[in-house]
Short mmCIF file of C-alpha atoms and ligand atoms in Angstrom, two decimals:
data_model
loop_
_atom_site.label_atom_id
_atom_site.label_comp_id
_atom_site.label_asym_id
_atom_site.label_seq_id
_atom_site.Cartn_x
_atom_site.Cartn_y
_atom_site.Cartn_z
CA UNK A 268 3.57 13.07 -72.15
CA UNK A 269 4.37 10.50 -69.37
CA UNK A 270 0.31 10.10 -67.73
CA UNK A 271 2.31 8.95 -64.50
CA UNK A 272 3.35 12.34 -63.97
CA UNK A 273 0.90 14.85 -62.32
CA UNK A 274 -0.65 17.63 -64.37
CA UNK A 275 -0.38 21.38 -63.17
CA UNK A 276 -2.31 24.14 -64.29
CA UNK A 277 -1.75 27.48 -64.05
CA UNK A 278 -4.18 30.15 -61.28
CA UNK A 279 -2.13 32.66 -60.70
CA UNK A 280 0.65 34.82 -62.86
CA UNK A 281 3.83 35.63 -61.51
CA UNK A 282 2.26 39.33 -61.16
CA UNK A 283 -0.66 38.43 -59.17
CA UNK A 284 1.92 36.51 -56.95
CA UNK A 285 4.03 39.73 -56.62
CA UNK A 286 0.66 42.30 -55.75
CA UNK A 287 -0.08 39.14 -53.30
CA UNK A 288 3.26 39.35 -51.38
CA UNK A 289 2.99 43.17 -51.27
CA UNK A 290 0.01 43.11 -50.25
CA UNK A 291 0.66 40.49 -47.42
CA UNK A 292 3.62 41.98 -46.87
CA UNK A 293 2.17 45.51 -46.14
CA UNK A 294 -0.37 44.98 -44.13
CA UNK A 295 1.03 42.69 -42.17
CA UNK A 296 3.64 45.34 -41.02
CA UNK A 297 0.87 48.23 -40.76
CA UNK A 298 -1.32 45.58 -38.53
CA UNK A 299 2.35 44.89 -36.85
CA UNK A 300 2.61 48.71 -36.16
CA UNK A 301 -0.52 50.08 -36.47
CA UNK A 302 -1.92 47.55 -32.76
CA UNK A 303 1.46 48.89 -31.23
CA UNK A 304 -0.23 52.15 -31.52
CA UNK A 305 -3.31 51.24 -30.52
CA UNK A 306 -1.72 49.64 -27.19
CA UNK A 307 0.92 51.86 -26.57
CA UNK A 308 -0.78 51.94 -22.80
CA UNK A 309 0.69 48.04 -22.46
CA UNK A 310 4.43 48.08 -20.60
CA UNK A 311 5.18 45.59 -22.59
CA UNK A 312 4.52 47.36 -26.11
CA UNK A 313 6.50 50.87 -24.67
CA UNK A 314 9.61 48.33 -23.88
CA UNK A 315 9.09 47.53 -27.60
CA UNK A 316 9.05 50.50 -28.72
CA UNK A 317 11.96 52.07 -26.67
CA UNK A 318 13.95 49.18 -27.93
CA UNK A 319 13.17 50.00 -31.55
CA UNK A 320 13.47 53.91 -31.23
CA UNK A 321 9.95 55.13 -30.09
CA UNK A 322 6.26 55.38 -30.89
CA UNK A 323 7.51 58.35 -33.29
CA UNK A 324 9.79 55.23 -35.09
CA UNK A 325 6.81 52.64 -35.30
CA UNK A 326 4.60 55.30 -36.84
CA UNK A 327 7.23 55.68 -39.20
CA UNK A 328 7.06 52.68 -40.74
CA UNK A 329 3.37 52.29 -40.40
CA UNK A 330 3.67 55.28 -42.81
CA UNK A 331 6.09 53.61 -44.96
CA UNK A 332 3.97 50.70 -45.04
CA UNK A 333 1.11 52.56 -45.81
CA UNK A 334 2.65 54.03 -48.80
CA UNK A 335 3.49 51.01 -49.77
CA UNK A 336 0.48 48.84 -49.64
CA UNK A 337 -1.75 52.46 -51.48
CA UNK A 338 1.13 51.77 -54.37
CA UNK A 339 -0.01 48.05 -55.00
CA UNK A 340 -3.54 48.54 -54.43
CA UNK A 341 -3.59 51.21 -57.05
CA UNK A 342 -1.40 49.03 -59.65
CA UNK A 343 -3.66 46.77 -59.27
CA UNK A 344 -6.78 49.10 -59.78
CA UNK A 345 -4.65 50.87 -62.71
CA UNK A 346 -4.33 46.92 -64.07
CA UNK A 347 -8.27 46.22 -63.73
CA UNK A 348 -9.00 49.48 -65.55
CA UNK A 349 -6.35 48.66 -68.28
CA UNK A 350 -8.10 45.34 -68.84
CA UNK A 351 -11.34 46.03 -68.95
CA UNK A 352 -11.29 49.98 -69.88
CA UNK A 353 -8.86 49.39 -73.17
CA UNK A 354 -8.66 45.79 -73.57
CA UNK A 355 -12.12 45.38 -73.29
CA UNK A 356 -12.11 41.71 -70.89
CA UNK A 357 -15.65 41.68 -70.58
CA UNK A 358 -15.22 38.37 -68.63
CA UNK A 359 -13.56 40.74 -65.58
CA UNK A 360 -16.99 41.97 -64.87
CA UNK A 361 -19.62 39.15 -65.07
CA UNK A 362 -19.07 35.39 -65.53
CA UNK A 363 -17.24 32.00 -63.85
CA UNK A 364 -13.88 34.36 -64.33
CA UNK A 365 -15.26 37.42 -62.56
CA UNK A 366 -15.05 38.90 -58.74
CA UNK A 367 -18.66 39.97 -58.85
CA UNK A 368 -20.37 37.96 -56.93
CA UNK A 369 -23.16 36.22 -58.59
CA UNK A 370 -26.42 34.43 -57.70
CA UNK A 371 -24.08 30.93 -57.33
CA UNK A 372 -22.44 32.29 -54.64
CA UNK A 373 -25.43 32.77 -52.61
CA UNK A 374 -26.35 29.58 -53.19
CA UNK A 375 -23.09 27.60 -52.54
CA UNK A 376 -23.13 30.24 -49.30
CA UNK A 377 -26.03 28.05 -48.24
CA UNK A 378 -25.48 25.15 -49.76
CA UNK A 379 -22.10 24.82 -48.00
CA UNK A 380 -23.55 25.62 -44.78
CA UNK A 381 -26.16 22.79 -45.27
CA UNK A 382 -22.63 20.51 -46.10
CA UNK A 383 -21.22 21.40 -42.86
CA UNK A 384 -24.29 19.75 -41.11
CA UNK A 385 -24.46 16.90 -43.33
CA UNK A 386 -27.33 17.69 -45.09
CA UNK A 387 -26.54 18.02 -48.46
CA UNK A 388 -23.81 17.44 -50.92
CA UNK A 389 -20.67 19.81 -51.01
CA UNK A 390 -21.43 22.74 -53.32
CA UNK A 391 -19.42 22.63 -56.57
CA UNK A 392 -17.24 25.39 -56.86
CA UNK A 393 -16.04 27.09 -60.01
CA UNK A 394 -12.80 29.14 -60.51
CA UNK A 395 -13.54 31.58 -57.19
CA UNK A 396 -15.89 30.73 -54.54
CA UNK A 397 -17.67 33.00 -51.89
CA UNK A 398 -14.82 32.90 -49.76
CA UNK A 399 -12.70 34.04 -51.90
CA UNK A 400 -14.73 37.05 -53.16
CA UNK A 401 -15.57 37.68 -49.59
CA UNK A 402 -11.45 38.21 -49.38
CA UNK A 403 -11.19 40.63 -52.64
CA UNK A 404 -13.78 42.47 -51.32
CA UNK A 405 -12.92 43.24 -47.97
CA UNK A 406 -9.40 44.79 -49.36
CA UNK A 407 -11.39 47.65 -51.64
CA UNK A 408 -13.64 47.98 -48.19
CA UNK A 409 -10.18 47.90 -45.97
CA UNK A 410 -8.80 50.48 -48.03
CA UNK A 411 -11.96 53.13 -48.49
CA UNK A 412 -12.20 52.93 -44.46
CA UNK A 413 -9.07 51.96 -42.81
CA UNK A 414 -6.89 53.84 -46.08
CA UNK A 415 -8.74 56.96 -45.67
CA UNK A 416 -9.17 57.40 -42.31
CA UNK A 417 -5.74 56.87 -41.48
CA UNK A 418 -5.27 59.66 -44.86
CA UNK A 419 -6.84 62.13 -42.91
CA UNK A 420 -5.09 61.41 -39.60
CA UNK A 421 -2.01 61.85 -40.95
CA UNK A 422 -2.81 64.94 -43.35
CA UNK A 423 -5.16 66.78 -40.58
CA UNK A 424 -4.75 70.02 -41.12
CA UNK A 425 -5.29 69.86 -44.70
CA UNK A 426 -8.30 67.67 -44.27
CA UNK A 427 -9.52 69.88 -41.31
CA UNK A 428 -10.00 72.48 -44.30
CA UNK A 429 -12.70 70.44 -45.94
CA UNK A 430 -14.12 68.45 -43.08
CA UNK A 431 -14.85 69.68 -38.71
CA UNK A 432 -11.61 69.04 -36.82
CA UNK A 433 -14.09 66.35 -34.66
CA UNK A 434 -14.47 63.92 -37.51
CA UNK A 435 -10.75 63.87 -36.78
CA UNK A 436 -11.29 62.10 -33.63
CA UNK A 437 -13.74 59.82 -35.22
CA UNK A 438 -11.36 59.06 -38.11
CA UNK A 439 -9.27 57.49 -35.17
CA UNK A 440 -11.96 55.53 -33.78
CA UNK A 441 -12.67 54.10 -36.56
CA UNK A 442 -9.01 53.47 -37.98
CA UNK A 443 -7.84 51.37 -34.78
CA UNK A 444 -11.59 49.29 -34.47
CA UNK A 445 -11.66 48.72 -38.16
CA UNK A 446 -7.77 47.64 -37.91
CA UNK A 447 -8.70 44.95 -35.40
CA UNK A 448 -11.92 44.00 -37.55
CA UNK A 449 -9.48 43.20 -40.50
CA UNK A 450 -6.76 42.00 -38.48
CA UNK A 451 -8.72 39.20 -36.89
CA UNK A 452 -10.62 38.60 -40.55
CA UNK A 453 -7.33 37.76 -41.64
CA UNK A 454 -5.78 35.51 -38.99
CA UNK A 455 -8.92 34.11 -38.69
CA UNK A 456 -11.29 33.55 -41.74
CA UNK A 457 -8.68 34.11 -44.37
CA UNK A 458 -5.63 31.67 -42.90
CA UNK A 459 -8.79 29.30 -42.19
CA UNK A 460 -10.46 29.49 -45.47
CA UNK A 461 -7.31 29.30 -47.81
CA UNK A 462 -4.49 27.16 -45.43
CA UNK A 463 -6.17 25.42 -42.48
CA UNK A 464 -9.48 23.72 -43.75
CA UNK A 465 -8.91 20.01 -43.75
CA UNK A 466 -8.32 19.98 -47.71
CA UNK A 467 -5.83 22.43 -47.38
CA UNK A 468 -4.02 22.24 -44.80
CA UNK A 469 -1.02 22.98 -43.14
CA UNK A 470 -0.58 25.13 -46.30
CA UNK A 471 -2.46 25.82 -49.57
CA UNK A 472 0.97 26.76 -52.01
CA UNK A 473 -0.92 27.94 -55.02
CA UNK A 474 -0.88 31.25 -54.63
CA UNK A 475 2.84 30.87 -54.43
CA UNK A 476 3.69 28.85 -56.92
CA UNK A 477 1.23 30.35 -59.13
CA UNK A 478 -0.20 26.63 -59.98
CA UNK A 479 -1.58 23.55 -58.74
CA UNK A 480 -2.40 20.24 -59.88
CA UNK A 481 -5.12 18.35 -62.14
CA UNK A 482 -6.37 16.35 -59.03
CA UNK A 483 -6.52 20.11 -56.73
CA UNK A 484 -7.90 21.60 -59.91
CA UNK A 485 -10.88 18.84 -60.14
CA UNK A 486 -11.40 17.95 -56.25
CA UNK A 487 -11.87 22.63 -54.92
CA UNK A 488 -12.76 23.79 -58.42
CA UNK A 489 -14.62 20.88 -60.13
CA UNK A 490 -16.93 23.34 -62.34
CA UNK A 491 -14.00 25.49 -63.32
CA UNK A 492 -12.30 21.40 -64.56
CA UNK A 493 -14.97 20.40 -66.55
CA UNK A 494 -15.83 24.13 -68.07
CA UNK A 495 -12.18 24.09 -69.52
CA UNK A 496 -12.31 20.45 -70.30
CA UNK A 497 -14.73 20.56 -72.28
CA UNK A 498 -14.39 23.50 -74.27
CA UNK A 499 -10.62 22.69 -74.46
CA UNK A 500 -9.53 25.70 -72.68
CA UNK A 501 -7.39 23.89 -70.34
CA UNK A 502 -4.43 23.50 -72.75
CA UNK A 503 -4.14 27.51 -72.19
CA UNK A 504 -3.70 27.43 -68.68
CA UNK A 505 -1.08 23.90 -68.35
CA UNK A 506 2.21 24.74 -66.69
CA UNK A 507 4.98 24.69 -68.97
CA UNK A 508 6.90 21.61 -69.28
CA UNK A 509 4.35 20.34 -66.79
CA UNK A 510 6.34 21.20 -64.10
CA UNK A 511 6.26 20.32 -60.37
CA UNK A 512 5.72 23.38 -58.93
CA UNK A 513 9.51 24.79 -57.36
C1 HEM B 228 -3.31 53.41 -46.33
C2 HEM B 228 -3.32 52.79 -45.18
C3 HEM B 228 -3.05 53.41 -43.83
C4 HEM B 228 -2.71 54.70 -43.46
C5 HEM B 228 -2.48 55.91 -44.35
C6 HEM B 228 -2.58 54.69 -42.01
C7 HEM B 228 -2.23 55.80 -41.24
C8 HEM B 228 -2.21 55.83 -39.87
C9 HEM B 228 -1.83 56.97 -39.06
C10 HEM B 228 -1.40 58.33 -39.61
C11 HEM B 228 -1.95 56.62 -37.75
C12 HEM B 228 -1.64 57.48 -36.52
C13 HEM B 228 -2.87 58.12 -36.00
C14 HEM B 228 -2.52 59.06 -34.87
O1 HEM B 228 -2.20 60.20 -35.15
O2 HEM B 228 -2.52 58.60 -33.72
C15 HEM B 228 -2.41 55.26 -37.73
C16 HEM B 228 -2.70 54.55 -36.57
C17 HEM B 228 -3.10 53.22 -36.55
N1 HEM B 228 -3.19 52.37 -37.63
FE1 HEM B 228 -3.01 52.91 -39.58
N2 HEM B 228 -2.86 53.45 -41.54
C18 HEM B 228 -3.15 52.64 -42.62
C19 HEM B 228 -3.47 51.28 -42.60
C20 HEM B 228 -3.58 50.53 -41.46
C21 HEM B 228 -3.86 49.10 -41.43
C22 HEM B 228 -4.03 48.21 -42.67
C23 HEM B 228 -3.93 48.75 -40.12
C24 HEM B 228 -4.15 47.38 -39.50
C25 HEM B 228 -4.59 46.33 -40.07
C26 HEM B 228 -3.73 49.94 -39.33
C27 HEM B 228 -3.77 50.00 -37.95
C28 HEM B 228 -3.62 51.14 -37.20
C29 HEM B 228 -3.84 51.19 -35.77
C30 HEM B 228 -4.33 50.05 -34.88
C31 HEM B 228 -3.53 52.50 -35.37
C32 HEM B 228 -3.63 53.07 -33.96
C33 HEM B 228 -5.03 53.63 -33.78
C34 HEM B 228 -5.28 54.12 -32.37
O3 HEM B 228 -4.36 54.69 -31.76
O4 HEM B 228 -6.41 53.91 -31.88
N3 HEM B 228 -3.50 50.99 -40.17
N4 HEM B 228 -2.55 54.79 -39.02
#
């Protein structure tokens, strides 16, 4: 192999990359929507709307949208419990491969906080760090609040069999408050975190292209590197053909 030629290694599968753009994709037309709703007071929003067939239209595809973004959260819930239920990948639950967060992340929480003021070394970071659980996380939270309050908003009678008609009106409240909660979370600490820190920025590809390089791969997840490297697990994740990413 030429040594001149960068090395890529593979983070994401082409699946991953798909659930990702749905699930970009989704919510960025419910959050699209969904504040059109929520503002429908603003003149400028109703000459939106009349332009685009009413409210009635916009809460159509907030519904569509909806549908859409329960489909590939619950593939990729189906996926997790096919892995770990039948295939038994222990490593999904616990471990440098996992989304539970562990006692490192506390500490690299800190530790990277102590970076920021100069007082300490940048934490080393294996294969997922805080932020990044922080991200998964707040999609299984977005969906048990935002997914079913806005559920029972749009099934009300039916829930208004099980539940008082009220909790209707709270369902609402906290549907539009929780929507601006996540909507700002993502333009704000997820666009930071992944595209516009200094390392990163204007754009961080991987999760795109599905790889990145040996010199990304050493410099953001140096303990993930030298875990592979040395028990020669990173032949199983190269990029075929070593390939620039296209
Ligand atoms: C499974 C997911 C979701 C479902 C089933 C859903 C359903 C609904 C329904 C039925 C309404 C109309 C409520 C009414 O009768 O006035 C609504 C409103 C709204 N939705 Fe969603 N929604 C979902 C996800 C989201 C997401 C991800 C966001 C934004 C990030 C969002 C933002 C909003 C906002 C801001 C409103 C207007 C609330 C208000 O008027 O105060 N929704 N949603």
């Amino acid at each position: 192999m030429d040594d001149a030629k960068p090395r890529y290694y593979i983070r994401f599968s082409l699946a991953q990359r798909y659930l990702h753009w749905a699930l970009a994709g989704t919510f960025l037309g419910l959050a699209f929507t969904g504040l059109q709703l929520r503002f429908s007071s603003a003149a400028w929003i109703q000459s939106i709307a009349r332009a685009v067939g009413g409210f009635g239209a916009i809460l159509f595809f907030h519904k569509f949208c909806a549908i859409l973004l329960t489909v590939t959260f619950l593939i990729h819930v189906a996926d997790l419990v096919w892995r770990i239920g039948f295939k038994r990948e222990w490593s999904l639950l616990w471990g440098p491969n996992s989304m539970v967060p562990r006692w490192k992340d506390i500490l690299d929480f800190f530790g990277n906080l102590k970076w920021f003021f100069r007082l300490g070394p940048q934490p080393r970071f294996d294969r997922f760090a805080y932020w990044d659980k922080l991200d998964y996380w707040g999609v299984f939270w977005g969906m048990a609040i935002i997914g079913l309050s806005g559920y029972a908003m749009w099934f009300g009678s039916f829930f208004a069999r099980l539940i008082p008609g009220s909790w209707l009106n709270i369902a609402l409240l906290i549907h539009g408050e929780e929507a601006i909660l996540a909507t700002g979370w993502i333009f704000i600490v997820h666009f930071f975190n992944t595209h516009l820190r200094p390392e990163n920025f204007p754009m961080d590809l991987t999760i795109f292209t599905g790889r990145l390089s040996e010199e990304e791969l050493k410099r953001m997840h140096p303990e993930e590197y030298e875990r592979l490297a040395a028990s020669g697990g990173l032949q199983a994740i190269a990029a075929e053909n070593n390939r620039t990413p296209s």
